[in-house]
XYZ file of C-alpha atoms in Angstrom:
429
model
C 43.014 35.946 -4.712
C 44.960 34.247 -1.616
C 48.311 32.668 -2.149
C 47.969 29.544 -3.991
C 49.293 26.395 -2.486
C 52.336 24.475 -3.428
C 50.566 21.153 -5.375
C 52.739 17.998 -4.989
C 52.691 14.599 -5.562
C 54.301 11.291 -4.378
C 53.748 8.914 -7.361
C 54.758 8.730 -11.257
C 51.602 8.688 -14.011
C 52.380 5.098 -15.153
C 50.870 4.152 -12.007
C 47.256 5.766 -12.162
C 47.753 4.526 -16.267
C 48.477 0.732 -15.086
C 45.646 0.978 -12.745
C 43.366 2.407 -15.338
C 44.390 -0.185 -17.812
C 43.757 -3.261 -14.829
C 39.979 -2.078 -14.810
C 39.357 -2.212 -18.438
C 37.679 -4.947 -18.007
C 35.740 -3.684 -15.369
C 35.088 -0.535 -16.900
C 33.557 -2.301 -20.347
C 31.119 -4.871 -18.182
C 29.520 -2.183 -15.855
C 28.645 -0.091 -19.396
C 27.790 -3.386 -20.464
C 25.550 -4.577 -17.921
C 24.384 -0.967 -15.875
C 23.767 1.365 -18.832
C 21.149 3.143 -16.286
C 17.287 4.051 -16.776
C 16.806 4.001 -21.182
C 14.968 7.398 -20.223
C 11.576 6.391 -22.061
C 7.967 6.246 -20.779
C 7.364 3.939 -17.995
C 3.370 3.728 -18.095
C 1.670 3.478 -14.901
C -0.056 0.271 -15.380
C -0.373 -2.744 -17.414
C -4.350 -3.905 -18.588
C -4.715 -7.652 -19.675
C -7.311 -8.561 -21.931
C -7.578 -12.109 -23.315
C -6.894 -12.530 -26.868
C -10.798 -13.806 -27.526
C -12.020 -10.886 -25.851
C -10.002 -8.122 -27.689
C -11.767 -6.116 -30.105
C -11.288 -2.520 -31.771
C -13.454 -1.001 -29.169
C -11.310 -2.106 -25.880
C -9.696 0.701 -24.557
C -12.703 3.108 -25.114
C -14.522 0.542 -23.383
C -12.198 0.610 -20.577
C -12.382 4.306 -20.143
C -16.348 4.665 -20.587
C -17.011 1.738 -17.768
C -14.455 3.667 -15.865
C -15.996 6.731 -15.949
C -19.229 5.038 -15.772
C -17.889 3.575 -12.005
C -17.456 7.423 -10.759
C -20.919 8.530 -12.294
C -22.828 5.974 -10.152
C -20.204 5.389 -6.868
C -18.401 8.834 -6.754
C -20.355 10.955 -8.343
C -18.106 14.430 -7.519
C -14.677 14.927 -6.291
C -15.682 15.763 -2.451
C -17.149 12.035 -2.636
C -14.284 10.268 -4.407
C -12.039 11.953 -1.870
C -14.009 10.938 1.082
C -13.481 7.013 0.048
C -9.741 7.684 -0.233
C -8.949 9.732 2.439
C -7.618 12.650 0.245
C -7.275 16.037 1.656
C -8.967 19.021 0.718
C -6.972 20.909 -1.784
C -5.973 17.878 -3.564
C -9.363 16.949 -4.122
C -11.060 18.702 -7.268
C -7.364 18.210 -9.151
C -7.075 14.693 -8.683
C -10.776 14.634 -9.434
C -11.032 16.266 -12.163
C -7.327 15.262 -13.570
C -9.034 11.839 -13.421
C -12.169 12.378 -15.290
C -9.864 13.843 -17.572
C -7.411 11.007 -18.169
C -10.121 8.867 -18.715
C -11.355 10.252 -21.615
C -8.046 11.455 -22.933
C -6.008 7.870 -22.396
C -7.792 5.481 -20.191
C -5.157 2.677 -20.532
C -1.432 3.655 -21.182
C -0.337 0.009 -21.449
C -2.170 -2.929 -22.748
C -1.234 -6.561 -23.267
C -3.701 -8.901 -25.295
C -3.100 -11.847 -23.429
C -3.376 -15.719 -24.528
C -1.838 -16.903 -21.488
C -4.017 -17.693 -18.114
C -6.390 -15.041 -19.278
C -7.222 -16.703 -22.585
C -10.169 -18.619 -23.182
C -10.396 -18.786 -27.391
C -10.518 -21.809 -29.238
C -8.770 -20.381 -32.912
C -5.632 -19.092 -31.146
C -4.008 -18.601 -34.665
C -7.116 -16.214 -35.774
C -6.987 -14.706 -32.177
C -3.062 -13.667 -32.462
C -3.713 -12.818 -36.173
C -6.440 -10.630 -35.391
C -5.006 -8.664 -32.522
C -2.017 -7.961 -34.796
C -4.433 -6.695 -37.154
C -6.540 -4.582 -34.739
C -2.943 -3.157 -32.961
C -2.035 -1.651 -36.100
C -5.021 -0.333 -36.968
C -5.255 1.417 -33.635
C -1.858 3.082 -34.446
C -2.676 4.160 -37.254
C -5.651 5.763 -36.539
C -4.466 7.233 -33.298
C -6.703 5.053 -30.986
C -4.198 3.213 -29.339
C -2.595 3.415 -25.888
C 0.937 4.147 -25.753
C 2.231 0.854 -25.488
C 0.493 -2.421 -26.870
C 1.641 -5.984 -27.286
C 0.346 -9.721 -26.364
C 1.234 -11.921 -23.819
C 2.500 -15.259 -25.198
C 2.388 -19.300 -23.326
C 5.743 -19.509 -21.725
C 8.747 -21.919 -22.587
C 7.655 -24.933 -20.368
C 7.775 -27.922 -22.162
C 3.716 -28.386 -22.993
C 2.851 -25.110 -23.856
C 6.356 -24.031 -26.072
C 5.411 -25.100 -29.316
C 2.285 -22.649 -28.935
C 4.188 -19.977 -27.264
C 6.367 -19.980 -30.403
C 3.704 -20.096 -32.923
C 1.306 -17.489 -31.017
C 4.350 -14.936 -31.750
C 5.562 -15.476 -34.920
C 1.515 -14.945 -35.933
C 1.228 -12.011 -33.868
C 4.526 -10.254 -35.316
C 4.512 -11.593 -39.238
C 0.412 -10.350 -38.447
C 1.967 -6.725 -37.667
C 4.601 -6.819 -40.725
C 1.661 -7.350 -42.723
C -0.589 -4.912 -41.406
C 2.237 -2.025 -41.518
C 5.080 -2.775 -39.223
C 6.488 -3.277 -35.927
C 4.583 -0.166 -34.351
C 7.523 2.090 -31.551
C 5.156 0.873 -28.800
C 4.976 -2.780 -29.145
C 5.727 -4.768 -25.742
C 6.195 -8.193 -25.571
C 5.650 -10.411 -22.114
C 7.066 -13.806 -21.459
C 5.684 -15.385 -18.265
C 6.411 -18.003 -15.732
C 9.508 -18.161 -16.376
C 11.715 -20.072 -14.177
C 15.568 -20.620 -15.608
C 17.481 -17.787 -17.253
C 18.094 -20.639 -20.308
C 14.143 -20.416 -20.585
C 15.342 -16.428 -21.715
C 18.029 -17.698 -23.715
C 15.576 -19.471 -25.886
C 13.041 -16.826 -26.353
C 15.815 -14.462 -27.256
C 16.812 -17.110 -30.031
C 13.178 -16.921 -30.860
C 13.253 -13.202 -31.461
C 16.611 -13.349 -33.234
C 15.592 -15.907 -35.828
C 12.559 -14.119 -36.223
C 14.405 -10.665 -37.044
C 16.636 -12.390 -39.474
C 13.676 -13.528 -41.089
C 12.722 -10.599 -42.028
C 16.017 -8.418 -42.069
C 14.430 -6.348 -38.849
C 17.811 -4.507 -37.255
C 19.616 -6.868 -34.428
C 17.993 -6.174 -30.800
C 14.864 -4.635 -32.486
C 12.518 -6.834 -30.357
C 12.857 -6.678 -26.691
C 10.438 -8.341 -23.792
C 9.116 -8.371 -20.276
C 10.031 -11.167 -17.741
C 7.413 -12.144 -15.768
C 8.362 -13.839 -12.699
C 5.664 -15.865 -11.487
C 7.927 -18.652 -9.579
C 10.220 -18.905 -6.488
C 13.152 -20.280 -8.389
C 12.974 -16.897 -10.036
C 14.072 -15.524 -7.414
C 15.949 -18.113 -5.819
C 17.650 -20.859 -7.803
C 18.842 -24.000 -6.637
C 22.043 -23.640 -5.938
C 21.385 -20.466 -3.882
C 22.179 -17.634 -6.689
C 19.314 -14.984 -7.674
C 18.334 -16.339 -11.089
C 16.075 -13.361 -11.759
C 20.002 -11.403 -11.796
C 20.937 -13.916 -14.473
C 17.618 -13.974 -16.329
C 18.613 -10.159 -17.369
C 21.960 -11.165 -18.538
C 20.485 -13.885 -20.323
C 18.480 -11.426 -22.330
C 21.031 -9.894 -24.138
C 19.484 -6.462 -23.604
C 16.523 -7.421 -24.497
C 14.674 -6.895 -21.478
C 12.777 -4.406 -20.794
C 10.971 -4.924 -18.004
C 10.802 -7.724 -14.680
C 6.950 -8.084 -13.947
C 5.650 -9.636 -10.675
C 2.786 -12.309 -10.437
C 1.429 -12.078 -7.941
C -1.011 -14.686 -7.312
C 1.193 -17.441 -9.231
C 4.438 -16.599 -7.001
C 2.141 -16.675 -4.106
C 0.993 -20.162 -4.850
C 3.859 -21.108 -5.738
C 5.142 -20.888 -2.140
C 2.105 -22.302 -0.520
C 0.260 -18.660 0.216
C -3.537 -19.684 1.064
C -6.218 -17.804 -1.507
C -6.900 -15.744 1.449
C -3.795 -14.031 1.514
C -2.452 -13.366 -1.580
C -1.811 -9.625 -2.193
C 0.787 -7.780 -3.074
C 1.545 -6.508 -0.180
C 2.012 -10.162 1.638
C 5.900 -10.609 2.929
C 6.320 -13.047 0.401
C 5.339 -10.736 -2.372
C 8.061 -8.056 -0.780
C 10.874 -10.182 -0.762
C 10.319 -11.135 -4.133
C 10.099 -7.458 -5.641
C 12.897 -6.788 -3.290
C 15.015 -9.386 -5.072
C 13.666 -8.407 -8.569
C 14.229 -4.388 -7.706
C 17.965 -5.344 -6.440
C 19.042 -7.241 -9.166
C 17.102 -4.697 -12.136
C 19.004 -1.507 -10.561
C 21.165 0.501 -12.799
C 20.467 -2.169 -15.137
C 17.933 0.073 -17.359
C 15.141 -2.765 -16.897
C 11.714 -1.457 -14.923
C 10.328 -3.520 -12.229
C 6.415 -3.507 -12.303
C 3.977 -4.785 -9.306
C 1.311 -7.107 -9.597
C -2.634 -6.211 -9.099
C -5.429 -7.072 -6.959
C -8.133 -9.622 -8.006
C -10.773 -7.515 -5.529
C -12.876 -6.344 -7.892
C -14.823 -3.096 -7.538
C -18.328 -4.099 -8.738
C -21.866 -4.616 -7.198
C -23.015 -2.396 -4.399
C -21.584 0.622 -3.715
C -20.470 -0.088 -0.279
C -18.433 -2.951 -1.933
C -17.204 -0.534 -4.669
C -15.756 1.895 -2.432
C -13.783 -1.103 -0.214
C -12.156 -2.221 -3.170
C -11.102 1.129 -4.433
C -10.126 1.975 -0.868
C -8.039 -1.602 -1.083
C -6.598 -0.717 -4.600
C -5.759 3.323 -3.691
C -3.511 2.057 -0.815
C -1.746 -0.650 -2.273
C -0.650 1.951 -5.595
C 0.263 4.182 -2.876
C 2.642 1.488 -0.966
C 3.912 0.251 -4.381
C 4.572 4.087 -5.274
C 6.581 4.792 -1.991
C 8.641 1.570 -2.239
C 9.814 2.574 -6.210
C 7.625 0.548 -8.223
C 6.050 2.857 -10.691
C 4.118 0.259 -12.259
C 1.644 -2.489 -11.865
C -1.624 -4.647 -13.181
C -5.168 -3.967 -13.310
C -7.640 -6.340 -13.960
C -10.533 -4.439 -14.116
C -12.010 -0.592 -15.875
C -13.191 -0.381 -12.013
C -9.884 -0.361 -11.023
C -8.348 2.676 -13.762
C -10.065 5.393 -11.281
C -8.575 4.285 -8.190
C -5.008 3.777 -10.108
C -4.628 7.206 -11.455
C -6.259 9.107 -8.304
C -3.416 7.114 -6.298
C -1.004 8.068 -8.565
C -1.870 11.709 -9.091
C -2.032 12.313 -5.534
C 1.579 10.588 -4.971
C 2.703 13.227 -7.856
C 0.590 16.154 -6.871
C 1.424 16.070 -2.727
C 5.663 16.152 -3.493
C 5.253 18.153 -6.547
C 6.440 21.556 -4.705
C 9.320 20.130 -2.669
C 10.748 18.411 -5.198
C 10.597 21.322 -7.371
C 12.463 23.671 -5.137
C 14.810 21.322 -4.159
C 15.649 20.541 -7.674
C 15.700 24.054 -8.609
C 17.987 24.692 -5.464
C 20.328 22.093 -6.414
C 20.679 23.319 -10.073
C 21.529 27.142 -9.144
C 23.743 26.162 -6.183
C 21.487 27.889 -3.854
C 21.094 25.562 -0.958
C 18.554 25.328 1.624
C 17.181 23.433 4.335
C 18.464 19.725 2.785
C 21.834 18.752 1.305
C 21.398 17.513 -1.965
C 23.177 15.357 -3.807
C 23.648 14.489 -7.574
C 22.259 10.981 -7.232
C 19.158 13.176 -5.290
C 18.565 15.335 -7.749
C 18.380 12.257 -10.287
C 15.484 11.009 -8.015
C 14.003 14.707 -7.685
C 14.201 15.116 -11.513
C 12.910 11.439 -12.391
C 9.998 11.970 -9.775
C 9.073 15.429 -11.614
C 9.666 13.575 -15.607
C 7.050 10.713 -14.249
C 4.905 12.931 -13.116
C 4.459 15.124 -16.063
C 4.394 11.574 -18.406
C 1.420 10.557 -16.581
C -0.475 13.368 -17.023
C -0.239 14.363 -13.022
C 2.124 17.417 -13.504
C 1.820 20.117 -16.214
C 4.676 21.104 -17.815
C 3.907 25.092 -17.041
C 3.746 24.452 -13.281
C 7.038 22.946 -13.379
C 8.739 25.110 -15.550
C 7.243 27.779 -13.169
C 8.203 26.528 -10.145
C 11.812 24.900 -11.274
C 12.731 27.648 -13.660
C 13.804 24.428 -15.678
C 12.746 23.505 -19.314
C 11.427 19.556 -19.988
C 14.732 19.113 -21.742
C 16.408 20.521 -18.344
C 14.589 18.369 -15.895
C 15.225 14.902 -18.469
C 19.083 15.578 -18.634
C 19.032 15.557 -14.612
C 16.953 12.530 -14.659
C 19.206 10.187 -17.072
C 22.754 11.368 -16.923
C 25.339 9.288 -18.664
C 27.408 6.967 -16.532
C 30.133 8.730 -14.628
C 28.203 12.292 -14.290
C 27.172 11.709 -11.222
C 30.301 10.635 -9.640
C 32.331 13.924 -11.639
C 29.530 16.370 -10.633
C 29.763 15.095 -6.745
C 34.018 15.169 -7.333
């Protein structure tokens, strides 16, 4: 060893103690309000199916029309890849990873809706019965990952429903075996942060009711309107509407075709990937950072039925907006339609499946110290890890290829991916 150096300092340890103890404050509200990514399942998508149209049979319904759409408009993977432009060697995985999904989980997330979607005219038998068939489904293994309903929002003609709609639906599940680990909840159009305020009063009276643990029941935010995203006096409301959820929220879901309206947008041109529609998420993604809720995209109404030619342009359309939505960090989004579940999980697959082997290496690189062509850092490897965990969630990445290529266990690559607060800034230090 060389000489060591001579370590002095200038100042007494009261002062890095006073200092300490003048951020206490700090310290408390940014574990308070930025606890970071919960490190749970994000699914890939969100399916809405109105409330009269629900039955036992949905999601295998879903998954058989799905497949059905390849047998007759993509019949083998060297077709499917022609319509989306994917290359050669990713072909017959995607394909085939595809087929597979679909008959293994067609729907990962799945919201019985008795909002815009609903058409029923028994709403209390409709809520009742979807509680009923939800439960079921768990316990007999047929559901998808994560299930819940879609409630009227807290405007002033609809509340009264809203509020009835999901005290049915939840008592229903109580009765029918409890509040299953998956259940989701989505409030929508909302426009003031006290609109959350009252829905969380909702939940808490509701959980006293029945002596359910505080915080038990947390929700989605759906922001359909611009003074989501912009309030009056100038302020991003949709920052506020996740304080105002007590840490409740779970997720900040974009509308697309309400927002658009909302600002004038003609029919023509409402997508999700209209400049309008990007500010919004930008606002939403902003303000949800760090803050452990997930920002979701909207969907396409483009519908892949009829001809073929017509097929293949709307899963052409729907493959390139999941890809944009994938690149720009939102993991998640609607489909309308079992046409659209092929085009969703190809898109997604392929994201996974074309950075699969960079990421790897770099993430193995940055655990053993080894270096390479790009300087990593801990907030990278967080991304590199997070990209891999999604990946092998989805069903994109198996976790033998990236144990093989990482030299990482699961349990490895998920501590990179959600490190406490503060581990980041000590491992950089």
């Amino acid at each position: 060893m060389g000489q060591q150096e001579k370590v002095s300092t200038s100042l007494a340890g009261a002062v890095s103690e006073g200092i300490s103890a003048s951020l206490a404050a700090v310290d408390a509200e940014l574990d308070r309000r930025y606890p970071g990514d919960p490190g749970t399942r994000q699914p890939v998508h969100t399916v809405y199916v109105p409330g009269n149209v629900f039955d036992a049979g949905t999601i295998r319904s879903w998954g058989d029309q799905a497949l059905a759409a390849l047998d007759e408009h993509a019949p083998d993977a060297a077709s499917f890849a022609a319509v989306l432009g994917l290359s050669d060697d990713l072909a017959e995985d995607v394909y085939g990873r595809v087929r597979a999904k679909l008959e293994r989980e067609p729907i990962e997330d799945l919201r019985v809706d008795f909002e815009d979607g609903y058409a029923g005219q028994d709403e209390d038998q409709d809520a009742a019965r979807a509680a009923r068939l939800i439960s079921e489904a768990y316990a007999n293994g047929t559901a998808a990952p994560y299930m819940g309903i879609r409630m009227k929002c807290m405007e002033a003609a609809v509340r009264d429903r809203g509020i009835r709609t999901t005290d049915v639906f939840l008592t229903g599940l109580l009765e029918n075996g409890g509040l299953p680990d998956g259940l989701v909840l989505t409030l929508p159009k909302v426009t003031y942060p006290e609109q959350v305020s009252a829905f969380v009063r909702l939940l808490e009276s509701f959980e006293k009711a029945h002596g359910l643990d505080a915080g038990r029941l947390g929700f989605e935010i759906q922001i359909e309107t611009s003074q989501a995203i912009l309030a009056a006096d100038g302020t991003a409301a949709v920052a506020r509407m996740i304080g105002a959820a007590e840490g409740r929220a779970t997720g900040l879901h974009y509308g697309t075709f309400d927002y658009s309206a909302c600002l004038g947008v003609s029919a023509a041109h409402q997508a999700s990937d209209h400049p309008a529609a990007d500010h919004a998420k930008a606002i939403m993604q902003v303000a949800a950072a760090g803050t452990g809720v997930r920002v979701s995209d909207g969907s396409t109404n483009v519908l892949p039925v009829g001809p073929t030619a017509h097929v293949h342009e709307a899963w052409r359309l729907h493959y390139g907006l999941t890809r944009r939505a994938l690149s720009r960090a939102y993991y998640q989004g609607w489909d309308m339609h079992p046409g659209h579940i092929p085009t969703r999980y190809a898109a997604v697959f392929a994201f996974y499946r074309e950075g699969f082997e960079t990421a790897a290496k770099r993430l193995s690189a940055y655990a053993n110290h080894a270096g390479g062509d790009v300087m990593d850092e801990p907030a990278t490897a967080k991304a590199l890890s997070s990209y891999l965990l999604r990946g092998l969630q989805c069903g994109a990445l198996d976790t033998a290829e990236v144990d093989a290529l990482t030299g990482m266990t699961r349990a490895d690559v998920e501590r990179f991916a959600a490190p406490r607060r503060g581990d980041l800034t000590a491992t950089a230090q």
